[in-house]
GROMACS .gro file of N, CA, C and O in nm:
model
  492
    1GLN      N    1  14.172   6.086  13.135
    1GLN     CA    2  14.104   6.058  13.261
    1GLN      C    3  13.957   6.101  13.255
    1GLN      O    4  13.870   6.030  13.305
    2ARG      N    5  13.932   6.216  13.193
    2ARG     CA    6  13.794   6.264  13.180
    2ARG      C    7  13.713   6.172  13.089
    2ARG      O    8  13.595   6.148  13.114
    3LEU      N    9  13.777   6.122  12.986
    3LEU     CA   10  13.710   6.030  12.894
    3LEU      C   11  13.672   5.901  12.967
    3LEU      O   12  13.561   5.851  12.952
    4LYS      N   13  13.764   5.852  13.047
    4LYS     CA   14  13.737   5.729  13.123
    4LYS      C   15  13.621   5.752  13.221
    4LYS      O   16  13.535   5.666  13.238
    5ALA      N   17  13.618   5.868  13.283
    5ALA     CA   18  13.509   5.902  13.375
    5ALA      C   19  13.376   5.912  13.301
    5ALA      O   20  13.272   5.868  13.351
    6ALA      N   21  13.380   5.968  13.180
    6ALA     CA   22  13.258   5.980  13.099
    6ALA      C   23  13.205   5.842  13.059
    6ALA      O   24  13.084   5.818  13.062
    7VAL      N   25  13.296   5.751  13.025
    7VAL     CA   26  13.255   5.615  12.991
    7VAL      C   27  13.192   5.548  13.113
    7VAL      O   28  13.088   5.484  13.104
    8HIS      N   29  13.256   5.565  13.229
    8HIS     CA   30  13.204   5.505  13.352
    8HIS      C   31  13.065   5.559  13.385
    8HIS      O   32  12.974   5.483  13.420
    9TYR      N   33  13.046   5.688  13.369
    9TYR     CA   34  12.916   5.750  13.396
    9TYR      C   35  12.808   5.695  13.302
    9TYR      O   36  12.699   5.660  13.345
   10THR      N   37  12.842   5.686  13.173
   10THR     CA   38  12.747   5.637  13.073
   10THR      C   39  12.711   5.491  13.100
   10THR      O   40  12.593   5.453  13.093
   11VAL      N   41  12.810   5.410  13.131
   11VAL     CA   42  12.784   5.269  13.162
   11VAL      C   43  12.695   5.260  13.286
   11VAL      O   44  12.602   5.179  13.291
   12GLY      N   45  12.720   5.344  13.385
   12GLY     CA   46  12.637   5.345  13.506
   12GLY      C   47  12.492   5.378  13.474
   12GLY      O   48  12.399   5.314  13.526
   13CYS      N   49  12.472   5.477  13.387
   13CYS     CA   50  12.335   5.514  13.346
   13CYS      C   51  12.266   5.400  13.272
   13CYS      O   52  12.148   5.371  13.296
   14LEU      N   53  12.340   5.336  13.181
   14LEU     CA   54  12.283   5.224  13.106
   14LEU      C   55  12.248   5.108  13.198
   14LEU      O   56  12.143   5.046  13.184
   15CYS      N   57  12.336   5.080  13.293
   15CYS     CA   58  12.310   4.971  13.388
   15CYS      C   59  12.188   5.003  13.474
   15CYS      O   60  12.108   4.915  13.504
   16GLN      N   61  12.173   5.128  13.510
   16GLN     CA   62  12.058   5.169  13.589
   16GLN      C   63  11.929   5.150  13.510
   16GLN      O   64  11.829   5.100  13.563
   17ASP      N   65  11.931   5.187  13.382
   17ASP     CA   66  11.813   5.167  13.297
   17ASP      C   67  11.777   5.020  13.284
   17ASP      O   68  11.660   4.982  13.294
   18VAL      N   69  11.878   4.936  13.262
   18VAL     CA   70  11.854   4.792  13.250
   18VAL      C   71  11.803   4.736  13.381
   18VAL      O   72  11.711   4.653  13.384
   19ALA      N   73  11.860   4.783  13.492
   19ALA     CA   74  11.818   4.734  13.624
   19ALA      C   75  11.671   4.766  13.650
   19ALA      O   76  11.597   4.683  13.703
   20GLU      N   77  11.628   4.885  13.610
   20GLU     CA   78  11.488   4.922  13.628
   20GLU      C   79  11.396   4.838  13.541
   20GLU      O   80  11.290   4.794  13.584
   21ASP      N   81  11.439   4.815  13.415
   21ASP     CA   82  11.357   4.736  13.323
   21ASP      C   83  11.345   4.591  13.367
   21ASP      O   84  11.239   4.529  13.356
   22LYS      N   85  11.455   4.534  13.413
   22LYS     CA   86  11.459   4.391  13.446
   22LYS      C   87  11.439   4.363  13.595
   22LYS      O   88  11.447   4.247  13.637
   23ASP      N   89  11.417   4.468  13.672
   23ASP     CA   90  11.396   4.455  13.817
   23ASP      C   91  11.511   4.379  13.883
   23ASP      O   92  11.493   4.273  13.946
   24MET      N   93  11.632   4.433  13.865
   24MET     CA   94  11.752   4.373  13.924
   24MET      C   95  11.848   4.483  13.963
   24MET      O   96  11.820   4.601  13.940
   25GLN      N   97  11.961   4.447  14.023
   25GLN     CA   98  12.060   4.544  14.068
   25GLN      C   99  12.198   4.510  14.010
   25GLN      O  100  12.229   4.393  13.989
   26PHE      N  101  12.280   4.612  13.988
   26PHE     CA  102  12.419   4.596  13.948
   26PHE      C  103  12.506   4.649  14.061
   26PHE      O  104  12.483   4.760  14.110
   27SER      N  105  12.607   4.573  14.100
   27SER     CA  106  12.698   4.621  14.203
   27SER      C  107  12.793   4.724  14.144
   27SER      O  108  12.810   4.732  14.021
   28LYS      N  109  12.855   4.803  14.230
   28LYS     CA  110  12.951   4.903  14.184
   28LYS      C  111  13.069   4.837  14.115
   28LYS      O  112  13.123   4.890  14.017
   29GLN      N  113  13.109   4.720  14.163
   29GLN     CA  114  13.221   4.648  14.102
   29GLN      C  115  13.185   4.601  13.960
   29GLN      O  116  13.269   4.605  13.870
   30THR      N  117  13.062   4.558  13.942
   30THR     CA  118  13.018   4.514  13.809
   30THR      C  119  13.019   4.631  13.711
   30THR      O  120  13.067   4.618  13.598
   31ILE      N  121  12.967   4.744  13.754
   31ILE     CA  122  12.965   4.863  13.669
   31ILE      C  123  13.108   4.906  13.636
   31ILE      O  124  13.139   4.939  13.521
   32ALA      N  125  13.197   4.900  13.734
   32ALA     CA  126  13.338   4.936  13.710
   32ALA      C  127  13.402   4.840  13.611
   32ALA      O  128  13.479   4.882  13.522
   33ALA      N  129  13.372   4.710  13.623
   33ALA     CA  130  13.429   4.610  13.531
   33ALA      C  131  13.379   4.632  13.389
   33ALA      O  132  13.457   4.627  13.292
   34ILE      N  133  13.249   4.657  13.374
   34ILE     CA  134  13.192   4.682  13.241
   34ILE      C  135  13.254   4.809  13.182
   34ILE      O  136  13.288   4.813  13.063
   35SER      N  137  13.273   4.910  13.264
   35SER     CA  138  13.333   5.035  13.218
   35SER      C  139  13.476   5.012  13.169
   35SER      O  140  13.515   5.063  13.063
   36GLU      N  141  13.552   4.936  13.245
   36GLU     CA  142  13.690   4.909  13.207
   36GLU      C  143  13.698   4.830  13.077
   36GLU      O  144  13.778   4.861  12.988
   37ILE      N  145  13.613   4.729  13.063
   37ILE     CA  146  13.611   4.649  12.940
   37ILE      C  147  13.573   4.737  12.821
   37ILE      O  148  13.632   4.728  12.713
   38THR      N  149  13.474   4.823  12.840
   38THR     CA  150  13.429   4.913  12.734
   38THR      C  151  13.540   5.007  12.692
   38THR      O  152  13.566   5.028  12.573
   39PHE      N  153  13.610   5.063  12.790
   39PHE     CA  154  13.719   5.156  12.762
   39PHE      C  155  13.831   5.086  12.686
   39PHE      O  156  13.885   5.140  12.589
   40ARG      N  157  13.865   4.965  12.727
   40ARG     CA  158  13.970   4.889  12.658
   40ARG      C  159  13.927   4.855  12.516
   40ARG      O  160  14.008   4.860  12.423
   41GLN      N  161  13.801   4.819  12.498
   41GLN     CA  162  13.752   4.785  12.364
   41GLN      C  163  13.762   4.907  12.271
   41GLN      O  164  13.797   4.893  12.154
   42CYS      N  165  13.733   5.023  12.324
   42CYS     CA  166  13.747   5.145  12.244
   42CYS      C  167  13.893   5.166  12.204
   42CYS      O  168  13.922   5.212  12.092
   43GLY      N  169  13.984   5.130  12.293
   43GLY     CA  170  14.127   5.135  12.260
   43GLY      C  171  14.161   5.044  12.144
   43GLY      O  172  14.240   5.078  12.056
   44TYR      N  173  14.100   4.925  12.141
   44TYR     CA  174  14.121   4.833  12.029
   44TYR      C  175  14.068   4.892  11.899
   44TYR      O  176  14.128   4.873  11.793
   45PHE      N  177  13.956   4.963  11.906
   45PHE     CA  178  13.903   5.030  11.787
   45PHE      C  179  14.006   5.128  11.731
   45PHE      O  180  14.030   5.134  11.611
   46LEU      N  181  14.066   5.204  11.822
   46LEU     CA  182  14.164   5.304  11.779
   46LEU      C  183  14.287   5.237  11.716
   46LEU      O  184  14.339   5.285  11.616
   47ILE      N  185  14.331   5.128  11.775
   47ILE     CA  186  14.446   5.055  11.719
   47ILE      C  187  14.414   5.005  11.580
   47ILE      O  188  14.495   5.015  11.487
   48LEU      N  189  14.294   4.951  11.562
   48LEU     CA  190  14.252   4.902  11.431
   48LEU      C  191  14.253   5.015  11.329
   48LEU      O  192  14.302   4.998  11.217
   49CYS      N  193  14.200   5.130  11.367
   49CYS     CA  194  14.195   5.243  11.273
   49CYS      C  195  14.335   5.294  11.240
   49CYS      O  196  14.363   5.328  11.126
   50ARG      N  197  14.420   5.302  11.340
   50ARG     CA  198  14.557   5.345  11.313
   50ARG      C  199  14.628   5.248  11.219
   50ARG      O  200  14.701   5.288  11.130
   51HIS      N  201  14.605   5.120  11.242
   51HIS     CA  202  14.666   5.018  11.156
   51HIS      C  203  14.618   5.034  11.012
   51HIS      O  204  14.695   5.017  10.917
   52ALA      N  205  14.491   5.066  10.996
   52ALA     CA  206  14.434   5.085  10.862
   52ALA      C  207  14.460   5.226  10.808
   52ALA      O  208  14.413   5.261  10.700
   53LYS      N  209  14.532   5.307  10.885
   53LYS     CA  210  14.566   5.445  10.847
   53LYS      C  211  14.442   5.530  10.822
   53LYS      O  212  14.435   5.607  10.727
   54ARG      N  213  14.343   5.514  10.911
   54ARG     CA  214  14.220   5.594  10.904
   54ARG      C  215  14.204   5.672  11.033
   54ARG      O  216  14.250   5.630  11.138
   55SER      N  217  14.132   5.782  11.022
   55SER     CA  218  14.105   5.862  11.141
   55SER      C  219  13.960   5.850  11.186
   55SER      O  220  13.921   5.910  11.285
   56THR      N  221  13.880   5.773  11.112
   56THR     CA  222  13.739   5.756  11.145
   56THR      C  223  13.706   5.608  11.154
   56THR      O  224  13.745   5.530  11.068
   57VAL      N  225  13.632   5.571  11.259
   57VAL     CA  226  13.585   5.434  11.273
   57VAL      C  227  13.457   5.421  11.192
   57VAL      O  228  13.364   5.498  11.209
   58THR      N  229  13.452   5.323  11.102
   58THR     CA  230  13.334   5.301  11.018
   58THR      C  231  13.251   5.186  11.072
   58THR      O  232  13.296   5.111  11.159
   59THR      N  233  13.132   5.169  11.018
   59THR     CA  234  13.048   5.057  11.059
   59THR      C  235  13.113   4.924  11.023
   59THR      O  236  13.098   4.826  11.096
   60GLU      N  237  13.186   4.922  10.915
   60GLU     CA  238  13.256   4.799  10.875
   60GLU      C  239  13.362   4.762  10.978
   60GLU      O  240  13.384   4.643  11.005
   61ASP      N  241  13.428   4.861  11.037
   61ASP     CA  242  13.525   4.835  11.143
   61ASP      C  243  13.457   4.772  11.264
   61ASP      O  244  13.508   4.677  11.324
   62VAL      N  245  13.342   4.827  11.301
   62VAL     CA  246  13.269   4.776  11.416
   62VAL      C  247  13.222   4.633  11.391
   62VAL      O  248  13.232   4.546  11.477
   63LYS      N  249  13.174   4.608  11.269
   63LYS     CA  250  13.130   4.472  11.234
   63LYS      C  251  13.247   4.375  11.239
   63LYS      O  252  13.231   4.261  11.284
   64LEU      N  253  13.363   4.420  11.196
   64LEU     CA  254  13.482   4.335  11.199
   64LEU      C  255  13.517   4.296  11.343
   64LEU      O  256  13.547   4.181  11.371
   65LEU      N  257  13.507   4.392  11.433
   65LEU     CA  258  13.539   4.364  11.573
   65LEU      C  259  13.432   4.280  11.641
   65LEU      O  260  13.460   4.209  11.736
   66ALA      N  261  13.308   4.286  11.592
   66ALA     CA  262  13.197   4.213  11.654
   66ALA      C  263  13.175   4.076  11.592
   66ALA      O  264  13.084   4.004  11.632
   67ARG      N  265  13.259   4.037  11.499
   67ARG     CA  266  13.236   3.913  11.424
   67ARG      C  267  13.237   3.788  11.511
   67ARG      O  268  13.180   3.686  11.474
   68ARG      N  269  13.300   3.791  11.627
   68ARG     CA  270  13.305   3.672  11.714
   68ARG      C  271  13.173   3.643  11.783
   68ARG      O  272  13.149   3.533  11.828
   69SER      N  273  13.089   3.745  11.795
   69SER     CA  274  12.959   3.728  11.858
   69SER      C  275  12.852   3.739  11.749
   69SER      O  276  12.820   3.849  11.703
   70SER      N  277  12.799   3.624  11.708
   70SER     CA  278  12.705   3.626  11.595
   70SER      C  279  12.580   3.709  11.625
   70SER      O  280  12.529   3.779  11.538
   71SER      N  281  12.530   3.703  11.750
   71SER     CA  282  12.410   3.781  11.782
   71SER      C  283  12.440   3.931  11.780
   71SER      O  284  12.358   4.009  11.732
   72LEU      N  285  12.556   3.970  11.830
   72LEU     CA  286  12.593   4.111  11.828
   72LEU      C  287  12.615   4.158  11.685
   72LEU      O  288  12.570   4.266  11.646
   73LEU      N  289  12.681   4.077  11.604
   73LEU     CA  290  12.704   4.111  11.464
   73LEU      C  291  12.572   4.126  11.390
   73LEU      O  292  12.553   4.220  11.312
   74LYS      N  293  12.479   4.036  11.416
   74LYS     CA  294  12.347   4.043  11.352
   74LYS      C  295  12.275   4.172  11.392
   74LYS      O  296  12.217   4.240  11.308
   75TYR      N  297  12.281   4.206  11.521
   75TYR     CA  298  12.216   4.328  11.570
   75TYR      C  299  12.279   4.452  11.506
   75TYR      O  300  12.208   4.542  11.459
   76ILE      N  301  12.411   4.458  11.503
   76ILE     CA  302  12.481   4.573  11.446
   76ILE      C  303  12.449   4.586  11.297
   76ILE      O  304  12.424   4.696  11.247
   77THR      N  305  12.447   4.475  11.225
   77THR     CA  306  12.415   4.477  11.083
   77THR      C  307  12.273   4.527  11.060
   77THR      O  308  12.249   4.610  10.972
   78GLN      N  309  12.180   4.479  11.141
   78GLN     CA  310  12.041   4.522  11.128
   78GLN      C  311  12.027   4.672  11.152
   78GLN      O  312  11.963   4.742  11.074
   79LYS      N  313  12.087   4.721  11.259
   79LYS     CA  314  12.079   4.864  11.290
   79LYS      C  315  12.146   4.948  11.181
   79LYS      O  316  12.096   5.054  11.144
   80SER      N  317  12.258   4.899  11.130
   80SER     CA  318  12.329   4.969  11.024
   80SER      C  319  12.241   4.982  10.900
   80SER      O  320  12.233   5.089  10.838
   81GLU      N  321  12.173   4.874  10.863
   81GLU     CA  322  12.084   4.876  10.747
   81GLU      C  323  11.966   4.970  10.769
   81GLU      O  324  11.924   5.041  10.677
   82GLU      N  325  11.914   4.973  10.893
   82GLU     CA  326  11.804   5.065  10.923
   82GLU      C  327  11.848   5.210  10.907
   82GLU      O  328  11.775   5.292  10.851
   83ILE      N  329  11.968   5.240  10.953
   83ILE     CA  330  12.020   5.377  10.944
   83ILE      C  331  12.042   5.415  10.798
   83ILE      O  332  12.006   5.525  10.755
   84VAL      N  333  12.098   5.324  10.719
   84VAL     CA  334  12.122   5.351  10.578
   84VAL      C  335  11.991   5.376  10.505
   84VAL      O  336  11.979   5.473  10.427
   85SER      N  337  11.890   5.292  10.529
   85SER     CA  338  11.762   5.312  10.459
   85SER      C  339  11.696   5.441  10.503
   85SER      O  340  11.635   5.511  10.422
   86SER      N  341  11.707   5.476  10.631
   86SER     CA  342  11.651   5.602  10.680
   86SER      C  343  11.720   5.721  10.614
   86SER      O  344  11.654   5.817  10.574
   87ASN      N  345  11.852   5.713  10.601
   87ASN     CA  346  11.926   5.822  10.535
   87ASN      C  347  11.887   5.834  10.389
   87ASN      O  348  11.876   5.945  10.337
   88MET      N  349  11.865   5.721  10.322
   88MET     CA  350  11.824   5.724  10.181
   88MET      C  351  11.688   5.790  10.166
   88MET      O  352  11.666   5.869  10.075
   89GLU      N  353  11.595   5.757  10.256
   89GLU     CA  354  11.462   5.817  10.252
   89GLU      C  355  11.470   5.968  10.271
   89GLU      O  356  11.402   6.044  10.202
   90GLN      N  357  11.555   6.012  10.364
   90GLN     CA  358  11.569   6.155  10.388
   90GLN      C  359  11.628   6.226  10.266
   90GLN      O  360  11.587   6.336  10.230
   91LYS      N  361  11.725   6.162  10.199
   91LYS     CA  362  11.784   6.221  10.079
   91LYS      C  363  11.681   6.232   9.968
   91LYS      O  364  11.677   6.332   9.896
   92GLU      N  365  11.597   6.130   9.954
   92GLU     CA  366  11.492   6.133   9.851
   92GLU      C  367  11.393   6.246   9.878
   92GLU      O  368  11.352   6.316   9.786
   93LYS      N  369  11.356   6.263  10.005
   93LYS     CA  370  11.263   6.371  10.041
   93LYS      C  371  11.325   6.506  10.010
   93LYS      O  372  11.258   6.596   9.958
   94LYS      N  373  11.454   6.523  10.040
   94LYS     CA  374  11.521   6.650  10.012
   94LYS      C  375  11.528   6.674   9.862
   94LYS      O  376  11.511   6.787   9.816
   95LYS      N  377  11.556   6.568   9.785
   95LYS     CA  378  11.563   6.581   9.639
   95LYS      C  379  11.430   6.627   9.582
   95LYS      O  380  11.422   6.716   9.500
   96LYS      N  381  11.320   6.562   9.626
   96LYS     CA  382  11.188   6.597   9.577
   96LYS      C  383  11.152   6.739   9.614
   96LYS      O  384  11.097   6.814   9.534
   97LYS      N  385  11.187   6.778   9.736
   97LYS     CA  386  11.155   6.912   9.782
   97LYS      C  387  11.235   7.016   9.704
   97LYS      O  388  11.181   7.117   9.660
   98SER      N  389  11.363   6.991   9.682
   98SER     CA  390  11.446   7.088   9.610
   98SER      C  391  11.405   7.098   9.464
   98SER      O  392  11.408   7.206   9.407
   99SER      N  393  11.364   6.988   9.402
   99SER     CA  394  11.320   6.996   9.262
   99SER      C  395  11.186   7.068   9.252
   99SER      O  396  11.160   7.138   9.155
  100ALA      N  397  11.101   7.054   9.351
  100ALA     CA  398  10.973   7.125   9.351
  100ALA      C  399  10.995   7.274   9.375
  100ALA      O  400  10.923   7.357   9.320
  101ASP      N  401  11.096   7.308   9.453
  101ASP     CA  402  11.125   7.448   9.481
  101ASP      C  403  11.186   7.520   9.361
  101ASP      O  404  11.178   7.640   9.349
  102LYS      N  405  11.245   7.447   9.268
  102LYS     CA  406  11.310   7.508   9.152
  102LYS      C  407  11.210   7.532   9.040
  102LYS      O  408  11.224   7.481   8.930
  103GLY      N  409  11.109   7.611   9.066
  103GLY     CA  410  11.014   7.644   8.962
  103GLY      C  411  10.883   7.571   8.975
  103GLY      O  412  10.790   7.599   8.904
  104GLY      N  413  10.876   7.474   9.061
  104GLY     CA  414  10.752   7.404   9.084
  104GLY      C  415  10.708   7.315   8.969
  104GLY      O  416  10.593   7.278   8.961
  105ARG      N  417  10.796   7.282   8.877
  105ARG     CA  418  10.759   7.199   8.763
  105ARG      C  419  10.826   7.063   8.774
  105ARG      O  420  10.938   7.052   8.819
  106THR      N  421  10.758   6.963   8.725
  106THR     CA  422  10.816   6.830   8.719
  106THR      C  423  10.907   6.823   8.598
  106THR      O  424  10.905   6.913   8.512
  107SER      N  425  10.986   6.717   8.587
  107SER     CA  426  11.078   6.706   8.473
  107SER      C  427  11.001   6.698   8.341
  107SER      O  428  11.045   6.752   8.240
  108GLY      N  429  10.884   6.635   8.340
  108GLY     CA  430  10.802   6.627   8.220
  108GLY      C  431  10.753   6.764   8.177
  108GLY      O  432  10.752   6.797   8.059
  109GLU      N  433  10.713   6.845   8.272
  109GLU     CA  434  10.665   6.979   8.241
  109GLU      C  435  10.780   7.065   8.188
  109GLU      O  436  10.762   7.144   8.096
  110ARG      N  437  10.901   7.049   8.245
  110ARG     CA  438  11.017   7.124   8.197
  110ARG      C  439  11.049   7.087   8.053
  110ARG      O  440  11.082   7.172   7.972
  111GLU      N  441  11.040   6.957   8.019
  111GLU     CA  442  11.067   6.912   7.883
  111GLU      C  443  10.966   6.971   7.785
  111GLU      O  444  11.001   7.010   7.675
  112ALA      N  445  10.840   6.980   7.827
  112ALA     CA  446  10.737   7.036   7.741
  112ALA      C  447  10.766   7.182   7.713
  112ALA      O  448  10.751   7.229   7.599
  113VAL      N  449  10.809   7.256   7.815
  113VAL     CA  450  10.841   7.399   7.797
  113VAL      C  451  10.959   7.413   7.703
  113VAL      O  452  10.959   7.498   7.613
  114VAL      N  453  11.062   7.330   7.718
  114VAL     CA  454  11.179   7.336   7.631
  114VAL      C  455  11.139   7.305   7.487
  114VAL      O  456  11.180   7.373   7.394
  115THR      N  457  11.057   7.203   7.466
  115THR     CA  458  11.012   7.164   7.333
  115THR      C  459  10.933   7.276   7.268
  115THR      O  460  10.952   7.307   7.150
  116GLU      N  461  10.843   7.342   7.345
  116GLU     CA  462  10.765   7.453   7.290
  116GLU      C  463  10.855   7.566   7.247
  116GLU      O  464  10.836   7.625   7.142
  117SER      N  465  10.957   7.598   7.326
  117SER     CA  466  11.045   7.709   7.291
  117SER      C  467  11.130   7.674   7.169
  117SER      O  468  11.157   7.759   7.086
  118GLU      N  469  11.170   7.548   7.155
  118GLU     CA  470  11.245   7.506   7.037
  118GLU      C  471  11.159   7.515   6.913
  118GLU      O  472  11.204   7.558   6.806
  119ASP      N  473  11.031   7.475   6.924
  119ASP     CA  474  10.938   7.481   6.812
  119ASP      C  475  10.917   7.625   6.767
  119ASP      O  476  10.913   7.654   6.648
  120SER      N  477  10.905   7.717   6.861
  120SER     CA  478  10.881   7.857   6.825
  120SER      C  479  11.006   7.918   6.763
  120SER      O  480  10.996   8.007   6.678
  121ASN      N  481  11.124   7.870   6.801
  121ASN     CA  482  11.247   7.921   6.741
  121ASN      C  483  11.263   7.876   6.597
  121ASN      O  484  11.321   7.944   6.515
  122MET      N  485  11.212   7.757   6.565
  122MET     CA  486  11.224   7.704   6.429
  122MET      C  487  11.126   7.773   6.334
  122MET      O  488  11.150   7.778   6.215
  123ALA      N  489  11.018   7.827   6.384
  123ALA     CA  490  10.915   7.886   6.298
  123ALA      C  491  10.954   8.021   6.247
  123ALA      O  492  11.044   8.074   6.222
   0.00000   0.00000   0.00000
């Protein structure tokens, strides 16, 4: 019941934002209908995940459910790709930072130090 109320509240906030942007109004019945549809759709997500024996809804699951609406599928795919590329950039930044923190040398400089020490050991 609390989850359903939270969905209703969130849908109400989103409708209010859209109403302000588009200079229009949503009736209470419309907000209630959108909330109910949203809540039921989330139930379908859960059924899909249980059927697939998963406990987590993935982006591929969402795309599968949105396949009937080409514009929605296109939007979800675009946002998914943006998130993936953003995550990749963050990982690259962390990698560069952690390698710089480990002695402050680049891989080329580390190889030169190793080669020098090998040369001195052979002499």
